[in-house]
């Protein structure tokens, strides 16, 4: 039978210790609610003694969030433990998590305590926490650099004092998977009473091994994994919980373990944590990065379109991403190109597709990512080249923070040059109004976007926009220039010319 692994989330405590991150109580509550939805077993809501703000956040989460254990952290002293209890006491399932360092380096230099004093403090802390609540977690900070005999003595004493969860942290991310697994096996083998408690691990990512060490520990007999969403946390961060969860899930053949996690909530949780902490998720981040389910190479895109599992070991839907994306760029092939055009509503003949594909490849050499608007423009240009009824002769703009934006526009129509001026809410609005006065076709600007086609300060800007006449059909326009206002005028004219041409055809 599959073993149950408990997921302990410390995004709001260790995760919030990420340099530069500070969440207020309301933001923490929002994340805690989402973590409960995700189905984590324990939310470590904070370290109440450290600040009134942390106390308030833990108390709020304890009062408001149901169906999950809420833990509060405390050093191994009475003042910390009393404050932790005060903050967490109203939780449906409260837990006090107390810790003390057991490595020679921490005991000698940080705590300035002898091993016997540490052992005594650990026992006293667990007993104090136990006087408040039955669920008590005890951690040996820097366990992976502790002497095994002493570590086992402290763990055994903490269990005898009433600890129900024993946590073995790799506090400084020093361990490697084989070694960490051996440590967990040794603790399981040597410590009296270990079978009565939940054995937990808490790994940091200083060598990029936090997830690997956590998984090795699970194989060696750990019951609980601690970590943070998006892997945030002190220094290089904690084990990324979404990676641990999806590894256990995807490789159940190896781990034979289950969690209580609703994996479909993973992506939403990751986005929420990223936006509230202000810590962006790197694009190539496993499971939740922007590129985690994006395929650019033609060979890969062709494979995924034929059978998703050729290049995807997880279904993006399973982590809450609606579908994999085929990023159209210079490595993309005809298969993905046709597929995207079909999604955009274009059915091309083979000949039309060949022509459009050649244009696409030429553009992809200049631009890293090709957008849907680029594709529409390519197809419209290739299949429905628009005669230029109006062309831009000149453009003069007056704008700034203290003047009303005004545009004077000269348009050529055959032999004539027609001029008009207009004011607007901004320079682009003024340009569009001046053009409308000349063409007599009042349009609504539905969308406007600019991107750089080339790099550097003198980059060519490309404006892509859509207009609609009286809320009716939309028409696409594109314009290029090193000046984005000129590019806007050209794009608007391109769309107006398309509108006039299609209207003219309708009348024939
Ligand atoms: O990394 C660590 O050792 C910790 C403990 C407080 C569990 O965060
Ligand atoms: Zn930690």
Coordinates of C-alpha atoms and ligand atoms in Angstrom, one line a residue:
X1 CA 0.0 0.0 0.0
X2 CA 1.1 3.5 -0.8
X3 CA 2.6 5.5 2.2
X4 CA 1.1 8.8 3.1
X5 CA 3.5 11.8 3.0
X6 CA 2.6 14.9 5.0
X7 CA 3.3 18.2 3.3
X8 CA 4.4 21.0 5.7
X9 CA 4.3 24.4 4.1
X10 CA 6.6 27.1 5.5
X11 CA 6.1 29.7 2.8
X12 CA 4.8 32.1 5.4
X13 CA 7.6 31.6 7.9
X14 CA 10.9 30.4 6.3
X15 CA 9.7 31.6 2.8
X16 CA 9.0 35.1 4.3
X17 CA 12.6 35.1 5.5
X18 CA 13.6 35.5 1.8
X19 CA 15.7 38.7 1.6
X20 CA 13.4 41.7 0.7
X21 CA 10.1 39.9 1.3
X22 CA 7.7 41.2 3.9
X23 CA 4.0 40.2 3.9
X24 CA 1.3 41.9 5.9
X25 CA -1.3 40.0 7.9
X26 CA -3.9 40.3 5.1
X27 CA -1.5 39.0 2.5
X28 CA -0.5 36.1 4.7
X29 CA -4.1 35.2 5.2
X30 CA -4.8 35.2 1.5
X31 CA -1.8 32.8 0.9
X32 CA -2.9 30.7 3.9
X33 CA -6.4 30.3 2.4
X34 CA -4.9 29.2 -0.9
X35 CA -2.6 26.8 0.8
X36 CA -5.5 25.2 2.6
X37 CA -7.2 24.8 -0.8
X38 CA -4.1 23.3 -2.2
X39 CA -4.4 20.7 0.5
X40 CA -1.2 21.0 2.5
X41 CA -1.3 19.3 5.9
X42 CA 0.4 22.0 7.9
X43 CA 0.8 25.7 7.4
X44 CA 3.7 27.2 9.4
X45 CA 2.1 30.7 9.7
X46 CA 5.0 32.5 11.3
X47 CA 7.4 33.1 14.2
X48 CA 5.2 35.1 16.7
X49 CA 8.0 36.3 19.1
X50 CA 9.8 38.1 16.3
X51 CA 7.4 41.0 15.8
X52 CA 3.9 42.2 16.6
X53 CA 3.1 41.9 12.9
X54 CA 4.1 38.2 12.8
X55 CA 2.1 37.5 15.9
X56 CA -1.0 39.2 14.4
X57 CA -0.7 37.2 11.2
X58 CA -0.3 33.9 13.0
X59 CA -3.3 34.7 15.2
X60 CA -5.4 35.8 12.2
X61 CA -4.6 32.6 10.2
X62 CA -5.3 30.4 13.3
X63 CA -8.7 32.1 13.7
X64 CA -9.7 32.1 10.0
X65 CA -8.3 29.1 8.3
X66 CA -9.9 25.7 8.9
X67 CA -9.2 22.1 7.9
X68 CA -5.4 22.3 8.3
X69 CA -2.9 22.3 11.1
X70 CA -1.5 25.8 11.8
X71 CA 2.0 25.8 13.4
X72 CA 3.8 28.6 15.1
X73 CA 7.6 28.6 15.5
X74 CA 9.4 29.2 18.8
X75 CA 13.0 28.9 19.9
X76 CA 13.6 26.5 22.8
X77 CA 12.8 29.0 25.6
X78 CA 9.7 29.7 27.6
X79 CA 9.1 33.3 26.3
X80 CA 9.1 32.1 22.7
X81 CA 6.9 29.1 23.4
X82 CA 4.3 31.1 25.4
X83 CA 4.0 33.7 22.7
X84 CA 3.7 31.0 20.0
X85 CA 0.9 29.4 22.0
X86 CA -0.9 32.7 22.5
X87 CA -0.8 33.3 18.7
X88 CA -1.9 29.8 17.6
X89 CA -4.3 28.7 20.4
X90 CA -7.5 29.5 18.4
X91 CA -6.5 27.2 15.5
X92 CA -8.7 24.2 14.8
X93 CA -5.6 22.0 14.9
X94 CA -2.8 24.1 16.6
X95 CA 0.9 23.0 16.6
X96 CA 3.9 24.5 18.4
X97 CA 7.2 24.0 16.5
X98 CA 10.2 24.5 18.8
X99 CA 13.8 24.2 17.8
X100 CA 17.4 24.3 19.0
X101 CA 20.7 23.8 17.2
X102 CA 22.6 20.6 17.7
X103 CA 25.7 20.9 15.6
X104 CA 29.1 21.6 17.3
X105 CA 29.5 24.8 15.2
X106 CA 26.1 26.3 16.2
X107 CA 26.4 25.1 19.9
X108 CA 29.9 26.6 20.4
X109 CA 29.6 29.8 18.4
X110 CA 26.0 30.8 18.2
X111 CA 24.4 29.4 21.3
X112 CA 27.6 29.2 23.5
X113 CA 26.1 26.2 25.2
X114 CA 27.5 22.8 26.0
X115 CA 25.8 19.7 24.5
X116 CA 24.3 18.9 27.9
X117 CA 22.8 22.3 28.2
X118 CA 21.3 22.0 24.7
X119 CA 19.8 18.7 25.5
X120 CA 18.3 20.0 28.7
X121 CA 16.8 23.1 26.9
X122 CA 15.3 20.8 24.2
X123 CA 13.6 18.7 26.8
X124 CA 12.3 21.7 28.8
X125 CA 11.0 23.4 25.6
X126 CA 9.1 20.3 24.4
X127 CA 7.6 19.9 27.9
X128 CA 6.5 23.5 28.0
X129 CA 4.9 23.3 24.6
X130 CA 3.3 20.0 25.6
X131 CA 1.7 21.7 28.5
X132 CA -0.3 23.8 26.0
X133 CA -1.0 21.5 23.1
X134 CA -0.7 17.8 22.2
X135 CA 0.8 18.4 18.7
X136 CA 4.5 19.5 19.3
X137 CA 7.2 19.5 16.6
X138 CA 10.8 19.5 17.6
X139 CA 13.6 20.4 15.2
X140 CA 17.4 19.9 15.6
X141 CA 18.7 22.9 13.8
X142 CA 21.7 22.1 11.6
X143 CA 21.0 18.4 12.1
X144 CA 23.0 17.4 8.9
X145 CA 26.2 18.9 10.5
X146 CA 25.5 17.4 13.9
X147 CA 27.3 14.4 15.5
X148 CA 25.1 11.4 14.9
X149 CA 25.3 10.0 18.5
X150 CA 24.4 13.4 20.0
X151 CA 21.7 14.0 17.5
X152 CA 20.1 10.7 18.3
X153 CA 20.3 11.4 22.0
X154 CA 18.5 14.7 21.6
X155 CA 15.8 13.3 19.3
X156 CA 15.2 10.4 21.7
X157 CA 14.9 12.8 24.7
X158 CA 12.5 15.1 22.8
X159 CA 10.3 12.1 22.0
X160 CA 10.3 11.0 25.6
X161 CA 9.4 14.6 26.6
X162 CA 6.3 14.4 24.3
X163 CA 7.3 15.6 20.8
X164 CA 4.9 14.1 18.2
X165 CA 6.9 15.3 15.1
X166 CA 10.7 15.2 14.9
X167 CA 12.2 17.4 12.2
X168 CA 15.7 16.9 10.7
X169 CA 16.8 20.1 8.9
X170 CA 19.6 20.5 6.5
X171 CA 19.7 24.1 7.6
X172 CA 22.6 25.3 5.5
X173 CA 21.9 23.1 2.4
X174 CA 25.2 21.1 3.0
X175 CA 24.0 17.6 2.6
X176 CA 24.0 15.5 -0.6
X177 CA 21.2 13.0 -1.2
X178 CA 23.0 9.7 -0.4
X179 CA 24.4 11.1 2.8
X180 CA 21.1 12.7 3.9
X181 CA 19.2 9.4 3.2
X182 CA 21.7 7.6 5.3
X183 CA 21.2 10.0 8.2
X184 CA 17.4 9.4 8.1
X185 CA 17.9 5.6 8.0
X186 CA 20.3 5.8 11.0
X187 CA 17.8 7.9 13.0
X188 CA 15.1 5.4 12.2
X189 CA 17.3 2.5 13.2
X190 CA 18.8 3.9 16.4
X191 CA 16.2 6.2 18.1
X192 CA 13.9 4.6 20.6
X193 CA 10.3 5.7 20.0
X194 CA 10.9 7.0 16.5
X195 CA 8.2 4.8 15.1
X196 CA 5.6 6.6 17.3
X197 CA 6.3 10.1 15.8
X198 CA 6.1 11.7 12.4
X199 CA 9.7 12.0 11.0
X200 CA 10.1 15.2 9.0
X201 CA 12.8 16.7 6.8
X202 CA 13.5 20.4 6.1
X203 CA 16.1 21.1 3.4
X204 CA 17.6 24.3 2.1
X205 CA 18.9 24.8 -1.4
X206 CA 22.4 26.3 -1.0
X207 CA 23.8 23.6 -3.4
X208 CA 20.6 23.3 -5.4
X209 CA 19.9 19.9 -3.7
X210 CA 16.9 20.7 -1.5
X211 CA 14.4 18.8 -3.5
X212 CA 16.8 15.9 -4.2
X213 CA 17.6 15.6 -0.5
X214 CA 14.0 15.7 0.5
X215 CA 13.1 13.0 -2.0
X216 CA 16.1 10.8 -0.9
X217 CA 14.8 11.2 2.7
X218 CA 11.3 10.1 1.7
X219 CA 12.9 6.9 0.2
X220 CA 14.8 6.4 3.4
X221 CA 11.7 6.6 5.6
X222 CA 10.8 10.3 6.1
X223 CA 7.0 10.9 6.6
X224 CA 6.8 14.7 6.3
X225 CA 8.5 17.1 3.9
X226 CA 8.8 20.8 4.7
X227 CA 9.3 23.4 2.0
X228 CA 8.0 26.5 0.4
X229 CA 6.0 27.3 -2.7
X230 CA 8.3 28.4 -5.5
X231 CA 11.2 27.3 -3.3
X232 CA 11.5 30.7 -1.6
X233 CA 13.2 31.1 1.8
X234 CA 16.3 32.0 3.7
X235 CA 19.3 32.5 1.3
X236 CA 18.9 30.2 -1.7
X237 CA 15.5 29.1 -0.3
X238 CA 13.7 25.9 0.8
X239 CA 12.8 22.8 -1.1
X240 CA 10.2 23.9 -3.7
X241 CA 7.1 22.1 -2.6
X242 CA 5.5 22.0 -6.0
X243 CA 8.5 20.0 -7.3
X244 CA 8.5 17.6 -4.4
X245 CA 4.8 17.0 -4.8
X246 CA 4.9 16.5 -8.6
X247 CA 8.0 14.2 -8.3
X248 CA 6.1 12.0 -5.8
X249 CA 3.1 12.1 -8.0
X250 CA 4.7 11.6 -11.4
X251 CA 7.2 8.9 -10.1
X252 CA 4.8 7.0 -7.9
X253 CA 6.4 3.9 -9.4
X254 CA 9.6 4.9 -7.5
X255 CA 8.3 6.4 -4.3
X256 CA 5.0 4.5 -3.8
X257 CA 3.7 7.4 -1.8
X258 CA 0.6 9.7 -1.8
X259 CA -0.1 13.2 -0.6
X260 CA -3.3 15.0 0.1
X261 CA -2.5 17.7 -2.4
X262 CA -4.9 18.9 -5.1
X263 CA -2.3 19.3 -7.7
X264 CA -4.6 21.4 -9.9
X265 CA -4.2 24.3 -7.3
X266 CA -0.4 24.3 -7.7
X267 CA -0.1 26.9 -10.4
X268 CA -2.7 29.3 -8.8
X269 CA -0.8 29.1 -5.5
X270 CA 2.5 29.7 -7.2
X271 CA 1.2 32.8 -9.0
X272 CA -0.3 34.2 -5.8
X273 CA 2.9 33.7 -3.8
X274 CA 4.9 35.3 -6.6
X275 CA 2.7 38.3 -6.9
X276 CA 2.3 39.0 -3.1
X277 CA 6.0 38.5 -2.3
X278 CA 7.2 40.3 -5.4
X279 CA 9.5 37.4 -6.1
X280 CA 9.3 36.4 -9.8
X281 CA 9.4 32.8 -10.8
X282 CA 12.2 32.1 -13.3
X283 CA 10.9 31.1 -16.7
X284 CA 12.7 27.7 -16.7
X285 CA 11.6 26.8 -13.2
X286 CA 10.3 23.2 -12.9
X287 CA 6.5 22.7 -12.7
X288 CA 5.5 26.4 -12.5
X289 CA 7.9 28.4 -14.7
X290 CA 6.5 30.1 -17.8
X291 CA 8.5 27.7 -20.0
X292 CA 7.8 24.5 -18.0
X293 CA 5.2 23.4 -20.6
X294 CA 6.3 25.5 -23.6
X295 CA 7.9 23.9 -26.6
X296 CA 9.8 25.9 -29.2
X297 CA 11.8 23.5 -31.3
X298 CA 10.0 22.2 -34.4
X299 CA 10.8 18.6 -33.6
X300 CA 9.3 18.9 -30.1
X301 CA 6.3 20.8 -31.3
X302 CA 5.6 18.2 -34.0
X303 CA 6.0 15.5 -31.4
X304 CA 3.7 17.1 -28.8
X305 CA 1.0 17.8 -31.5
X306 CA 1.0 14.1 -32.4
X307 CA 1.1 12.8 -28.9
X308 CA 1.6 15.1 -25.8
X309 CA 3.6 12.5 -23.8
X310 CA 6.4 12.5 -26.4
X311 CA 7.9 15.5 -24.6
X312 CA 5.7 16.0 -21.5
X313 CA 6.0 13.9 -18.5
X314 CA 3.3 15.8 -16.6
X315 CA 0.0 17.0 -18.0
X316 CA -0.1 20.8 -17.5
X317 CA -3.8 20.5 -16.6
X318 CA -2.8 18.5 -13.6
X319 CA -0.9 21.5 -12.1
X320 CA -3.6 23.9 -13.1
X321 CA -2.2 25.3 -16.3
X322 CA -4.9 25.1 -19.0
X323 CA -2.6 23.7 -21.8
X324 CA 0.9 23.5 -23.1
X325 CA 2.0 26.3 -25.3
X326 CA 3.7 26.1 -28.6
X327 CA 6.0 29.2 -28.6
X328 CA 6.4 30.3 -32.2
X329 CA 9.9 31.3 -32.9
X330 CA 12.7 30.7 -35.4
X331 CA 12.9 27.0 -34.4
X332 CA 9.3 26.3 -35.0
X333 CA 8.0 24.1 -37.8
X334 CA 5.2 24.1 -40.3
X335 CA 3.0 21.8 -38.2
X336 CA 2.8 24.2 -35.2
X337 CA 2.5 27.2 -37.5
X338 CA -0.6 25.7 -39.2
X339 CA -2.1 24.6 -35.9
X340 CA -1.9 28.1 -34.5
X341 CA -3.3 29.7 -37.6
X342 CA -6.2 27.2 -37.4
X343 CA -6.8 28.2 -33.8
X344 CA -6.9 31.8 -35.0
X345 CA -9.6 30.9 -37.5
X346 CA -7.5 30.7 -40.7
X347 CA -7.8 27.8 -43.1
X348 CA -5.0 28.1 -45.7
X349 CA -4.3 26.1 -48.8
X350 CA -0.9 24.4 -49.0
X351 CA 0.3 27.2 -51.3
X352 CA -0.9 30.0 -49.0
X353 CA 0.6 28.2 -46.1
X354 CA 4.0 28.0 -47.8
X355 CA 4.0 31.7 -48.6
X356 CA 2.9 32.7 -45.1
X357 CA 5.4 30.3 -43.5
X358 CA 8.3 31.9 -45.5
X359 CA 7.2 35.3 -44.2
X360 CA 6.9 33.9 -40.7
X361 CA 10.5 32.5 -40.8
X362 CA 11.9 35.8 -42.0
X363 CA 10.2 37.7 -39.2
X364 CA 11.2 35.1 -36.6
X365 CA 14.9 35.7 -37.5
X366 CA 14.4 39.3 -36.3
X367 CA 12.0 38.8 -33.5
X368 CA 12.4 36.3 -30.7
X369 CA 8.8 35.5 -30.1
X370 CA 6.0 35.8 -32.7
X371 CA 2.7 36.9 -31.3
X372 CA -0.8 36.1 -32.5
X373 CA -1.1 39.6 -33.8
X374 CA 2.1 39.0 -35.9
X375 CA 0.5 35.9 -37.4
X376 CA -2.7 37.6 -38.2
X377 CA -0.7 40.4 -39.9
X378 CA 1.4 38.0 -41.9
X379 CA -1.7 36.1 -43.2
X380 CA -3.6 39.3 -43.9
X381 CA -0.7 40.8 -45.8
X382 CA 0.0 37.6 -47.7
X383 CA -3.6 36.7 -48.6
X384 CA -5.3 40.0 -48.6
X385 CA -2.8 42.7 -49.6
X386 CA -4.5 46.0 -49.0
X387 CA -4.2 48.9 -51.5
X388 CA -3.0 52.1 -49.8
X389 CA -5.9 54.5 -50.3
X390 CA -4.2 56.9 -47.9
X391 CA -0.5 57.2 -47.1
X392 CA 1.2 59.3 -44.5
X393 CA 3.0 62.4 -45.9
X394 CA 3.9 64.1 -42.6
X395 CA 3.1 64.2 -39.0
X396 CA 3.6 66.9 -36.4
X397 CA 2.9 66.3 -32.7
X398 CA 2.8 68.6 -29.8
X399 CA 2.7 66.9 -26.4
X400 CA 4.0 67.1 -22.9
X401 CA 2.9 67.1 -19.3
X402 CA 1.5 70.7 -19.4
X403 CA 0.0 70.9 -22.9
X404 CA -3.0 69.3 -24.6
X405 CA -1.7 66.7 -27.0
X406 CA -2.3 67.9 -30.6
X407 CA -1.5 66.2 -33.9
X408 CA -1.3 67.7 -37.4
X409 CA -1.5 65.0 -40.0
X410 CA -0.9 65.2 -43.8
X411 CA -2.2 62.3 -45.8
X412 CA -1.8 61.7 -49.5
X413 CA -4.7 60.4 -51.5
X414 CA -3.8 60.1 -55.2
X415 CA -2.5 63.5 -56.3
X416 CA -3.9 65.4 -53.3
X417 CA -2.4 66.0 -49.9
X418 CA -5.0 66.5 -47.2
X419 CA -4.3 68.1 -43.8
X420 CA -6.1 68.1 -40.5
X421 CA -5.3 68.8 -36.9
X422 CA -6.9 67.4 -33.7
X423 CA -6.5 67.3 -30.0
X424 CA -6.7 64.1 -28.0
X425 CA -6.4 62.4 -24.6
X426 CA -2.9 61.5 -25.6
X427 CA -0.7 61.8 -28.7
X428 CA -2.0 58.5 -30.2
X429 CA -5.6 59.6 -29.7
X430 CA -4.9 63.0 -31.3
X431 CA -3.3 61.2 -34.3
X432 CA -6.3 58.9 -34.7
X433 CA -8.8 61.8 -34.5
X434 CA -6.9 63.9 -37.1
X435 CA -6.9 60.9 -39.5
X436 CA -10.6 60.3 -38.9
X437 CA -11.3 63.9 -39.8
X438 CA -9.5 63.4 -43.2
X439 CA -10.9 59.9 -44.0
X440 CA -14.4 60.6 -42.7
X441 CA -14.4 57.1 -41.2
X442 CA -14.8 57.5 -37.4
X443 CA -13.3 54.4 -35.8
X444 CA -12.8 53.1 -32.3
X445 CA -9.4 52.0 -31.3
X446 CA -9.9 48.5 -29.8
X447 CA -6.3 47.6 -29.0
X448 CA -2.9 49.0 -29.4
X449 CA 0.5 47.4 -28.7
X450 CA 4.1 48.2 -29.4
X451 CA 7.1 45.8 -29.5
X452 CA 10.7 46.2 -30.5
X453 CA 11.6 44.4 -33.7
X454 CA 15.3 45.1 -33.4
X455 CA 17.4 45.7 -30.3
X456 CA 19.2 48.7 -28.9
X457 CA 18.3 52.3 -28.2
X458 CA 17.5 52.9 -32.0
X459 CA 15.2 49.8 -32.1
X460 CA 12.5 49.7 -34.8
X461 CA 9.2 49.8 -33.0
X462 CA 6.3 47.9 -34.4
X463 CA 2.8 49.0 -33.5
X464 CA 0.0 46.5 -33.9
X465 CA -3.6 47.7 -33.4
X466 CA -7.2 46.9 -34.1
X467 CA -10.0 49.3 -35.0
X468 CA -13.7 48.8 -35.2
X469 CA -16.2 51.0 -37.1
X470 CA -19.3 51.7 -34.9
X471 CA -18.7 48.7 -32.8
X472 CA -18.8 46.4 -35.8
X473 CA -16.1 44.2 -37.4
X474 CA -12.5 44.7 -36.4
X475 CA -9.6 45.5 -38.7
X476 CA -6.0 44.9 -38.0
X477 CA -3.2 47.4 -38.8
X478 CA 0.5 47.4 -38.4
X479 CA 3.2 50.1 -38.8
X480 CA 6.9 50.3 -38.3
X481 CA 9.2 53.1 -37.4
X482 CA 12.0 54.1 -35.0
X483 CA 9.4 56.7 -33.7
X484 CA 6.4 54.9 -32.1
X485 CA 4.0 57.8 -32.8
X486 CA 4.8 57.6 -36.5
X487 CA 4.5 53.8 -36.3
X488 CA 1.1 54.3 -34.6
X489 CA -0.1 56.7 -37.4
X490 CA 1.0 54.1 -40.1
X491 CA -0.7 51.2 -38.2
X492 CA -3.9 53.2 -37.9
X493 CA -3.8 54.1 -41.6
X494 CA -3.1 50.5 -42.5
X495 CA -6.2 49.4 -40.6
X496 CA -8.3 52.2 -42.1
X497 CA -7.2 51.3 -45.6
X498 CA -8.2 47.7 -44.9
X499 CA -11.6 48.8 -43.7
X500 CA -12.1 51.0 -46.8
X501 CA -11.0 48.2 -49.2
X502 CA -13.2 45.6 -47.6
X503 CA -16.2 48.0 -47.6
X504 CA -15.5 48.8 -51.3
X505 CA -15.5 45.1 -52.1
X506 CA -18.8 44.7 -50.3
X507 CA -20.4 47.4 -52.5
X508 CA -19.3 45.8 -55.7
Ligands
LIG1 O1 16.4 25.7 8.5 C1 16.1 25.4 9.7 O2 16.8 24.7 10.4 C2 14.9 25.9 10.2 C3 14.4 25.4 11.5 C4 13.8 26.5 12.3 C5 13.4 24.3 11.3 O3 14.2 26.7 9.5
LIG2 ZN1 14.8 26.6 7.4

